[in-house]
């Protein structure tokens, strides 16, 4: 293991080309401004929707920008219905209720990808965590701290080894139930990029509730500037990442949580304990061309903690970069993106 600790003390630039999930509506809208003199106002189209229990914003540039965004929204809605545990007709609900189901290509792909990441991370990521999420009330928003004996009994149902897939037949044993909450938005953002390309779009961005994915560069040829959310919330950021053709997906306990008796409980559950993860990491960002893997890995690393996350990054055959924030406000970033990251924090660079 080789690690060069480099102090990068820079001033974050205030102007950020990043889509923020605020003040969104379900209607498409023409942009008020452009990013390059070579692009006319009609070449940019943006639309905001609510799906997958989060606000989403899509922006595309090109002659068919409006058509591309409209098609992408339809795809988001289709995938939302297919993956939702709240939809009685979804693949997921059918499998959860019956213990097995013949599933779509998309569901089969997500199961395969989920099980692969589960095996590689020794269960830090596990789609069979759903019964525990339900017990805590994170699926219904009827939050409660479960009794220890009830939690231990429910944990018996949680293991990625309880899920198997052959062709398109998904089988869940030991009363297991699944939820794609930790991977579906990453897959969806990659699908949006594919649809953009099908419409000839070369420049675009999507933000699915904090899951950002970019297509190409900005229209002037410079990189997109993506603000990495701080766990402190509000308008505070860890820093700005310049990137292109990448998913930038962040996981943190600040996203969904509740308080009881002065204790805060967040929604990222450690599959081994059944309790909210209590690692030394407060924020994990994965930068990867594949949004699906980025989404699952961000959850995995948050559960793992710094030491295991570093070891995984240094030894894996998967291609991705990381930005990790510890409880003592130290940032650890992989060397592949270190020079493209601007922050006021102390930054330690990880080398493979």
Short mmCIF file of N, CA and C in Angstrom, two decimals, residues 48-184:
data_model
loop_
_atom_site.label_atom_id
_atom_site.label_comp_id
_atom_site.label_asym_id
_atom_site.label_seq_id
_atom_site.Cartn_x
_atom_site.Cartn_y
_atom_site.Cartn_z
N UNK A 48 -37.76 18.94 -14.94
CA UNK A 48 -37.65 18.46 -13.57
C UNK A 48 -38.87 17.61 -13.23
N UNK A 49 -38.65 16.48 -12.59
CA UNK A 49 -39.75 15.60 -12.21
C UNK A 49 -39.51 15.05 -10.81
N UNK A 50 -40.53 14.40 -10.28
CA UNK A 50 -40.39 13.67 -9.02
C UNK A 50 -40.64 12.20 -9.32
N UNK A 51 -39.65 11.37 -9.04
CA UNK A 51 -39.77 9.92 -9.26
C UNK A 51 -38.78 9.22 -8.35
N UNK A 52 -39.01 7.93 -8.10
CA UNK A 52 -38.14 7.16 -7.22
C UNK A 52 -37.95 7.84 -5.88
N UNK A 53 -39.01 8.50 -5.42
CA UNK A 53 -39.04 9.16 -4.12
C UNK A 53 -38.02 10.28 -4.01
N UNK A 54 -37.71 10.94 -5.12
CA UNK A 54 -36.75 12.03 -5.07
C UNK A 54 -37.00 12.99 -6.22
N UNK A 55 -36.49 14.21 -6.10
CA UNK A 55 -36.56 15.17 -7.19
C UNK A 55 -35.43 14.92 -8.18
N UNK A 56 -35.74 15.06 -9.46
CA UNK A 56 -34.78 14.79 -10.51
C UNK A 56 -34.77 15.93 -11.51
N UNK A 57 -33.61 16.20 -12.08
CA UNK A 57 -33.48 17.26 -13.08
C UNK A 57 -32.65 16.76 -14.25
N UNK A 58 -33.13 17.00 -15.46
CA UNK A 58 -32.45 16.54 -16.67
C UNK A 58 -32.20 17.74 -17.58
N UNK A 59 -31.02 17.80 -18.17
CA UNK A 59 -30.67 18.86 -19.11
C UNK A 59 -29.91 18.26 -20.28
N UNK A 60 -30.31 18.65 -21.50
CA UNK A 60 -29.63 18.18 -22.70
C UNK A 60 -29.43 19.34 -23.66
N UNK A 61 -28.38 19.25 -24.48
CA UNK A 61 -28.09 20.25 -25.50
C UNK A 61 -28.06 19.57 -26.86
N UNK A 62 -28.72 20.18 -27.84
CA UNK A 62 -28.73 19.62 -29.18
C UNK A 62 -30.04 19.89 -29.87
N UNK A 63 -30.08 19.61 -31.17
CA UNK A 63 -31.28 19.87 -31.95
C UNK A 63 -32.48 19.09 -31.45
N UNK A 64 -32.24 17.91 -30.87
CA UNK A 64 -33.32 17.07 -30.37
C UNK A 64 -33.33 17.00 -28.84
N UNK A 65 -32.88 18.06 -28.22
CA UNK A 65 -32.76 18.07 -26.76
C UNK A 65 -34.10 17.83 -26.08
N UNK A 66 -35.16 18.50 -26.55
CA UNK A 66 -36.46 18.33 -25.92
C UNK A 66 -36.97 16.90 -26.07
N UNK A 67 -36.82 16.35 -27.27
CA UNK A 67 -37.25 14.97 -27.50
C UNK A 67 -36.47 13.99 -26.62
N UNK A 68 -35.17 14.25 -26.47
CA UNK A 68 -34.32 13.37 -25.66
C UNK A 68 -34.73 13.39 -24.20
N UNK A 69 -34.96 14.59 -23.67
CA UNK A 69 -35.35 14.72 -22.27
C UNK A 69 -36.72 14.09 -22.04
N UNK A 70 -37.64 14.31 -22.96
CA UNK A 70 -38.98 13.73 -22.83
C UNK A 70 -38.91 12.21 -22.83
N UNK A 71 -38.12 11.64 -23.73
CA UNK A 71 -37.97 10.18 -23.78
C UNK A 71 -37.32 9.65 -22.52
N UNK A 72 -36.35 10.39 -22.00
CA UNK A 72 -35.67 9.97 -20.77
C UNK A 72 -36.62 9.97 -19.58
N UNK A 73 -37.49 10.96 -19.52
CA UNK A 73 -38.47 11.02 -18.42
C UNK A 73 -39.41 9.83 -18.48
N UNK A 74 -39.86 9.49 -19.67
CA UNK A 74 -40.72 8.31 -19.82
C UNK A 74 -40.02 7.05 -19.35
N UNK A 75 -38.73 6.96 -19.64
CA UNK A 75 -37.96 5.79 -19.20
C UNK A 75 -37.81 5.77 -17.69
N UNK A 76 -37.57 6.92 -17.09
CA UNK A 76 -37.48 7.00 -15.63
C UNK A 76 -38.78 6.52 -14.99
N UNK A 77 -39.89 6.98 -15.51
CA UNK A 77 -41.19 6.58 -14.97
C UNK A 77 -41.43 5.09 -15.14
N UNK A 78 -41.03 4.55 -16.28
CA UNK A 78 -41.19 3.10 -16.50
C UNK A 78 -40.35 2.29 -15.53
N UNK A 79 -39.09 2.69 -15.34
CA UNK A 79 -38.22 1.98 -14.42
C UNK A 79 -38.69 2.13 -12.98
N UNK A 80 -39.19 3.30 -12.64
CA UNK A 80 -39.72 3.52 -11.29
C UNK A 80 -40.84 2.54 -10.99
N UNK A 81 -41.75 2.37 -11.93
CA UNK A 81 -42.86 1.44 -11.73
C UNK A 81 -42.36 0.00 -11.64
N UNK A 82 -41.34 -0.34 -12.42
CA UNK A 82 -40.83 -1.69 -12.46
C UNK A 82 -40.09 -2.08 -11.18
N UNK A 83 -39.37 -1.12 -10.58
CA UNK A 83 -38.51 -1.42 -9.43
C UNK A 83 -39.15 -1.10 -8.08
N UNK A 84 -40.26 -0.39 -8.08
CA UNK A 84 -40.82 0.13 -6.83
C UNK A 84 -41.41 -0.96 -5.94
N UNK A 85 -41.05 -0.93 -4.65
CA UNK A 85 -41.66 -1.85 -3.69
C UNK A 85 -43.08 -1.41 -3.36
N UNK A 86 -43.43 -0.18 -3.71
CA UNK A 86 -44.76 0.31 -3.45
C UNK A 86 -45.75 0.03 -4.57
N UNK A 87 -45.26 -0.49 -5.69
CA UNK A 87 -46.11 -0.82 -6.82
C UNK A 87 -46.46 -2.30 -6.76
N UNK A 88 -47.73 -2.62 -6.58
CA UNK A 88 -48.13 -4.03 -6.40
C UNK A 88 -47.88 -4.87 -7.64
N UNK A 89 -47.69 -4.23 -8.80
CA UNK A 89 -47.46 -4.96 -10.04
C UNK A 89 -45.99 -5.03 -10.44
N UNK A 90 -45.09 -4.48 -9.62
CA UNK A 90 -43.68 -4.44 -9.99
C UNK A 90 -43.02 -5.81 -9.85
N UNK A 91 -41.91 -5.97 -10.57
CA UNK A 91 -41.12 -7.21 -10.45
C UNK A 91 -40.71 -7.45 -9.01
N UNK A 92 -40.28 -6.38 -8.35
CA UNK A 92 -39.77 -6.50 -6.98
C UNK A 92 -40.87 -6.95 -6.03
N UNK A 93 -42.04 -6.31 -6.12
CA UNK A 93 -43.14 -6.67 -5.22
C UNK A 93 -43.60 -8.10 -5.47
N UNK A 94 -43.67 -8.50 -6.72
CA UNK A 94 -44.08 -9.87 -7.05
C UNK A 94 -43.14 -10.89 -6.43
N UNK A 95 -41.83 -10.65 -6.58
CA UNK A 95 -40.84 -11.57 -6.00
C UNK A 95 -40.92 -11.57 -4.48
N UNK A 96 -41.08 -10.38 -3.89
CA UNK A 96 -41.14 -10.29 -2.43
C UNK A 96 -42.36 -10.99 -1.86
N UNK A 97 -43.47 -10.92 -2.56
CA UNK A 97 -44.71 -11.52 -2.07
C UNK A 97 -44.77 -13.02 -2.30
N UNK A 98 -44.24 -13.47 -3.43
CA UNK A 98 -44.37 -14.87 -3.82
C UNK A 98 -43.11 -15.70 -3.57
N UNK A 99 -41.99 -15.04 -3.33
CA UNK A 99 -40.73 -15.76 -3.14
C UNK A 99 -40.00 -16.07 -4.43
N UNK A 100 -40.64 -15.79 -5.55
CA UNK A 100 -40.01 -15.97 -6.85
C UNK A 100 -40.80 -15.19 -7.89
N UNK A 101 -40.16 -14.91 -9.02
CA UNK A 101 -40.84 -14.19 -10.10
C UNK A 101 -40.01 -14.29 -11.37
N UNK A 102 -40.69 -14.30 -12.49
CA UNK A 102 -40.02 -14.16 -13.78
C UNK A 102 -39.91 -12.67 -14.05
N UNK A 103 -38.69 -12.17 -14.15
CA UNK A 103 -38.48 -10.73 -14.15
C UNK A 103 -37.99 -10.22 -15.51
N UNK A 104 -38.07 -8.93 -15.68
CA UNK A 104 -37.65 -8.26 -16.91
C UNK A 104 -36.14 -8.28 -17.07
N UNK A 105 -35.69 -7.88 -18.26
CA UNK A 105 -34.25 -7.77 -18.49
C UNK A 105 -33.61 -6.80 -17.52
N UNK A 106 -34.29 -5.67 -17.28
CA UNK A 106 -33.72 -4.64 -16.40
C UNK A 106 -33.61 -5.14 -14.97
N UNK A 107 -34.65 -5.80 -14.48
CA UNK A 107 -34.61 -6.31 -13.11
C UNK A 107 -33.55 -7.39 -12.97
N UNK A 108 -33.47 -8.26 -13.96
CA UNK A 108 -32.45 -9.32 -13.93
C UNK A 108 -31.05 -8.71 -13.90
N UNK A 109 -30.84 -7.66 -14.69
CA UNK A 109 -29.53 -7.00 -14.70
C UNK A 109 -29.20 -6.41 -13.34
N UNK A 110 -30.17 -5.74 -12.72
CA UNK A 110 -29.91 -5.14 -11.41
C UNK A 110 -29.63 -6.21 -10.35
N UNK A 111 -30.34 -7.32 -10.41
CA UNK A 111 -30.06 -8.41 -9.47
C UNK A 111 -28.65 -8.93 -9.67
N UNK A 112 -28.27 -9.15 -10.91
CA UNK A 112 -26.92 -9.65 -11.21
C UNK A 112 -25.86 -8.69 -10.70
N UNK A 113 -26.03 -7.40 -11.00
CA UNK A 113 -25.06 -6.40 -10.56
C UNK A 113 -25.02 -6.30 -9.04
N UNK A 114 -26.17 -6.37 -8.41
CA UNK A 114 -26.24 -6.30 -6.95
C UNK A 114 -25.51 -7.45 -6.29
N UNK A 115 -25.75 -8.65 -6.81
CA UNK A 115 -25.10 -9.83 -6.23
C UNK A 115 -23.60 -9.81 -6.45
N UNK A 116 -23.18 -9.27 -7.59
CA UNK A 116 -21.73 -9.16 -7.86
C UNK A 116 -21.07 -8.23 -6.85
N UNK A 117 -21.68 -7.05 -6.63
CA UNK A 117 -21.11 -6.11 -5.67
C UNK A 117 -21.18 -6.68 -4.26
N UNK A 118 -22.24 -7.40 -3.94
CA UNK A 118 -22.35 -8.02 -2.61
C UNK A 118 -21.20 -8.99 -2.37
N UNK A 119 -20.92 -9.81 -3.36
CA UNK A 119 -19.82 -10.78 -3.22
C UNK A 119 -18.48 -10.06 -3.08
N UNK A 120 -18.26 -9.05 -3.89
CA UNK A 120 -16.98 -8.34 -3.87
C UNK A 120 -16.77 -7.55 -2.58
N UNK A 121 -17.86 -7.09 -1.98
CA UNK A 121 -17.76 -6.26 -0.76
C UNK A 121 -18.04 -7.06 0.50
N UNK A 122 -18.12 -8.36 0.39
CA UNK A 122 -18.40 -9.23 1.54
C UNK A 122 -19.68 -8.83 2.24
N UNK A 123 -20.69 -8.51 1.44
CA UNK A 123 -22.01 -8.23 1.99
C UNK A 123 -22.22 -6.82 2.52
N UNK A 124 -21.27 -5.91 2.31
CA UNK A 124 -21.49 -4.52 2.74
C UNK A 124 -22.65 -3.91 1.97
N UNK A 125 -22.85 -4.39 0.74
CA UNK A 125 -24.02 -4.00 -0.04
C UNK A 125 -24.91 -5.23 -0.16
N UNK A 126 -26.22 -5.06 0.12
CA UNK A 126 -27.10 -6.23 0.14
C UNK A 126 -28.53 -5.80 -0.13
N UNK A 127 -29.07 -6.21 -1.27
CA UNK A 127 -30.43 -5.81 -1.62
C UNK A 127 -31.49 -6.53 -0.78
N UNK A 128 -31.09 -7.57 -0.03
CA UNK A 128 -32.07 -8.24 0.83
C UNK A 128 -32.22 -7.53 2.18
N UNK A 129 -31.70 -6.33 2.31
CA UNK A 129 -31.81 -5.55 3.54
C UNK A 129 -33.23 -5.00 3.73
N UNK A 130 -34.08 -5.16 2.75
CA UNK A 130 -35.41 -4.54 2.79
C UNK A 130 -36.20 -4.83 4.07
N UNK A 131 -36.30 -6.07 4.58
CA UNK A 131 -37.08 -6.28 5.81
C UNK A 131 -36.60 -5.45 6.99
N UNK A 132 -35.29 -5.23 7.07
CA UNK A 132 -34.76 -4.41 8.16
C UNK A 132 -35.08 -2.94 7.94
N UNK A 133 -34.97 -2.48 6.69
CA UNK A 133 -35.36 -1.11 6.37
C UNK A 133 -36.82 -0.86 6.74
N UNK A 134 -37.65 -1.86 6.45
CA UNK A 134 -39.08 -1.75 6.76
C UNK A 134 -39.30 -1.71 8.28
N UNK A 135 -38.52 -2.51 9.01
CA UNK A 135 -38.65 -2.56 10.46
C UNK A 135 -38.33 -1.20 11.09
N UNK A 136 -37.34 -0.51 10.55
CA UNK A 136 -36.96 0.81 11.05
C UNK A 136 -37.94 1.89 10.58
N UNK A 137 -38.77 1.58 9.61
CA UNK A 137 -39.73 2.54 9.10
C UNK A 137 -39.22 3.40 7.97
N UNK A 138 -38.05 3.08 7.42
CA UNK A 138 -37.50 3.91 6.34
C UNK A 138 -38.27 3.74 5.04
N UNK A 139 -39.02 2.67 4.89
CA UNK A 139 -39.81 2.46 3.67
C UNK A 139 -41.17 3.13 3.76
N UNK A 140 -41.65 3.35 4.97
CA UNK A 140 -42.99 3.92 5.15
C UNK A 140 -42.96 5.31 5.77
N UNK A 141 -41.80 5.71 6.30
CA UNK A 141 -41.62 6.96 7.04
C UNK A 141 -42.32 6.95 8.40
N UNK A 142 -42.74 5.77 8.83
CA UNK A 142 -43.24 5.58 10.20
C UNK A 142 -42.06 5.09 11.05
N UNK A 143 -41.17 6.02 11.37
CA UNK A 143 -39.89 5.66 11.95
C UNK A 143 -40.01 5.15 13.38
N UNK A 144 -39.16 4.19 13.71
CA UNK A 144 -39.08 3.71 15.09
C UNK A 144 -37.76 2.96 15.26
N UNK A 145 -37.27 2.91 16.49
CA UNK A 145 -36.09 2.10 16.81
C UNK A 145 -36.61 0.71 17.20
N UNK A 146 -36.28 -0.32 16.45
CA UNK A 146 -36.84 -1.65 16.75
C UNK A 146 -36.26 -2.26 18.01
N UNK A 147 -37.02 -3.16 18.61
CA UNK A 147 -36.53 -3.92 19.75
C UNK A 147 -35.40 -4.85 19.29
N UNK A 148 -34.42 -5.06 20.16
CA UNK A 148 -33.24 -5.84 19.79
C UNK A 148 -33.60 -7.24 19.34
N UNK A 149 -34.51 -7.91 20.05
CA UNK A 149 -34.86 -9.28 19.69
C UNK A 149 -35.61 -9.33 18.36
N UNK A 150 -36.45 -8.33 18.12
CA UNK A 150 -37.17 -8.25 16.85
C UNK A 150 -36.21 -8.03 15.69
N UNK A 151 -35.21 -7.18 15.93
CA UNK A 151 -34.22 -6.89 14.90
C UNK A 151 -33.39 -8.13 14.58
N UNK A 152 -32.96 -8.85 15.60
CA UNK A 152 -32.16 -10.05 15.37
C UNK A 152 -32.94 -11.11 14.61
N UNK A 153 -34.24 -11.22 14.89
CA UNK A 153 -35.08 -12.18 14.18
C UNK A 153 -35.22 -11.78 12.71
N UNK A 154 -35.38 -10.51 12.46
CA UNK A 154 -35.52 -10.03 11.09
C UNK A 154 -34.22 -10.18 10.31
N UNK A 155 -33.09 -10.01 11.00
CA UNK A 155 -31.79 -10.14 10.34
C UNK A 155 -31.56 -11.53 9.76
N UNK A 156 -32.25 -12.53 10.28
CA UNK A 156 -32.09 -13.89 9.75
C UNK A 156 -32.55 -13.98 8.30
N UNK A 157 -33.36 -13.04 7.88
CA UNK A 157 -33.86 -13.03 6.51
C UNK A 157 -32.91 -12.30 5.55
N UNK A 158 -31.90 -11.66 6.11
CA UNK A 158 -31.02 -10.79 5.32
C UNK A 158 -29.72 -11.50 4.97
N UNK A 159 -29.54 -11.78 3.71
CA UNK A 159 -28.29 -12.30 3.16
C UNK A 159 -28.42 -12.35 1.65
N UNK A 160 -27.45 -11.77 0.96
CA UNK A 160 -27.50 -11.80 -0.49
C UNK A 160 -27.48 -13.22 -1.03
N UNK A 161 -27.02 -14.17 -0.21
CA UNK A 161 -27.02 -15.56 -0.63
C UNK A 161 -28.43 -16.15 -0.67
N UNK A 162 -29.40 -15.41 -0.12
CA UNK A 162 -30.79 -15.85 -0.18
C UNK A 162 -31.45 -15.51 -1.52
N UNK A 163 -30.75 -14.75 -2.35
CA UNK A 163 -31.28 -14.37 -3.67
C UNK A 163 -30.48 -15.07 -4.76
N UNK A 164 -31.19 -15.65 -5.71
CA UNK A 164 -30.52 -16.30 -6.83
C UNK A 164 -31.28 -16.01 -8.12
N UNK A 165 -30.56 -16.02 -9.21
CA UNK A 165 -31.15 -15.70 -10.50
C UNK A 165 -30.64 -16.67 -11.55
N UNK A 166 -31.55 -17.32 -12.24
CA UNK A 166 -31.20 -18.19 -13.35
C UNK A 166 -32.04 -17.78 -14.54
N UNK A 167 -31.37 -17.39 -15.61
CA UNK A 167 -32.04 -16.76 -16.73
C UNK A 167 -32.81 -15.55 -16.19
N UNK A 168 -34.13 -15.56 -16.23
CA UNK A 168 -34.90 -14.44 -15.71
C UNK A 168 -35.76 -14.85 -14.53
N UNK A 169 -35.43 -15.96 -13.92
CA UNK A 169 -36.20 -16.45 -12.78
C UNK A 169 -35.49 -16.07 -11.49
N UNK A 170 -36.09 -15.14 -10.76
CA UNK A 170 -35.54 -14.69 -9.49
C UNK A 170 -36.17 -15.50 -8.36
N UNK A 171 -35.34 -16.09 -7.51
CA UNK A 171 -35.82 -16.89 -6.39
C UNK A 171 -35.28 -16.29 -5.09
N UNK A 172 -36.17 -16.10 -4.12
CA UNK A 172 -35.79 -15.59 -2.80
C UNK A 172 -36.14 -16.66 -1.77
N UNK A 173 -35.14 -17.11 -1.03
CA UNK A 173 -35.39 -18.13 -0.01
C UNK A 173 -35.30 -17.54 1.38
N UNK A 174 -35.69 -18.33 2.38
CA UNK A 174 -35.65 -17.91 3.79
C UNK A 174 -36.43 -16.62 4.03
N UNK A 175 -37.51 -16.46 3.29
CA UNK A 175 -38.39 -15.32 3.47
C UNK A 175 -37.68 -13.99 3.20
N UNK A 176 -36.68 -14.02 2.34
CA UNK A 176 -35.95 -12.80 1.99
C UNK A 176 -36.82 -11.89 1.12
N UNK A 177 -36.55 -10.61 1.20
CA UNK A 177 -37.20 -9.63 0.34
C UNK A 177 -36.15 -8.62 -0.11
N UNK A 178 -36.33 -8.08 -1.31
CA UNK A 178 -35.31 -7.21 -1.88
C UNK A 178 -35.83 -5.79 -2.11
N UNK A 179 -34.87 -4.87 -2.23
CA UNK A 179 -35.17 -3.47 -2.52
C UNK A 179 -33.98 -2.92 -3.29
N UNK A 180 -34.24 -2.24 -4.40
CA UNK A 180 -33.17 -1.68 -5.23
C UNK A 180 -32.84 -0.24 -4.88
N UNK A 181 -33.22 0.20 -3.68
CA UNK A 181 -33.01 1.59 -3.30
C UNK A 181 -31.56 2.05 -3.36
N UNK A 182 -30.61 1.12 -3.21
CA UNK A 182 -29.20 1.49 -3.20
C UNK A 182 -28.52 1.37 -4.55
N UNK A 183 -29.29 1.08 -5.61
CA UNK A 183 -28.66 0.87 -6.91
C UNK A 183 -29.50 1.36 -8.08
N UNK A 184 -30.81 1.48 -7.90
CA UNK A 184 -31.71 1.77 -9.02
C UNK A 184 -31.46 3.13 -9.65
#
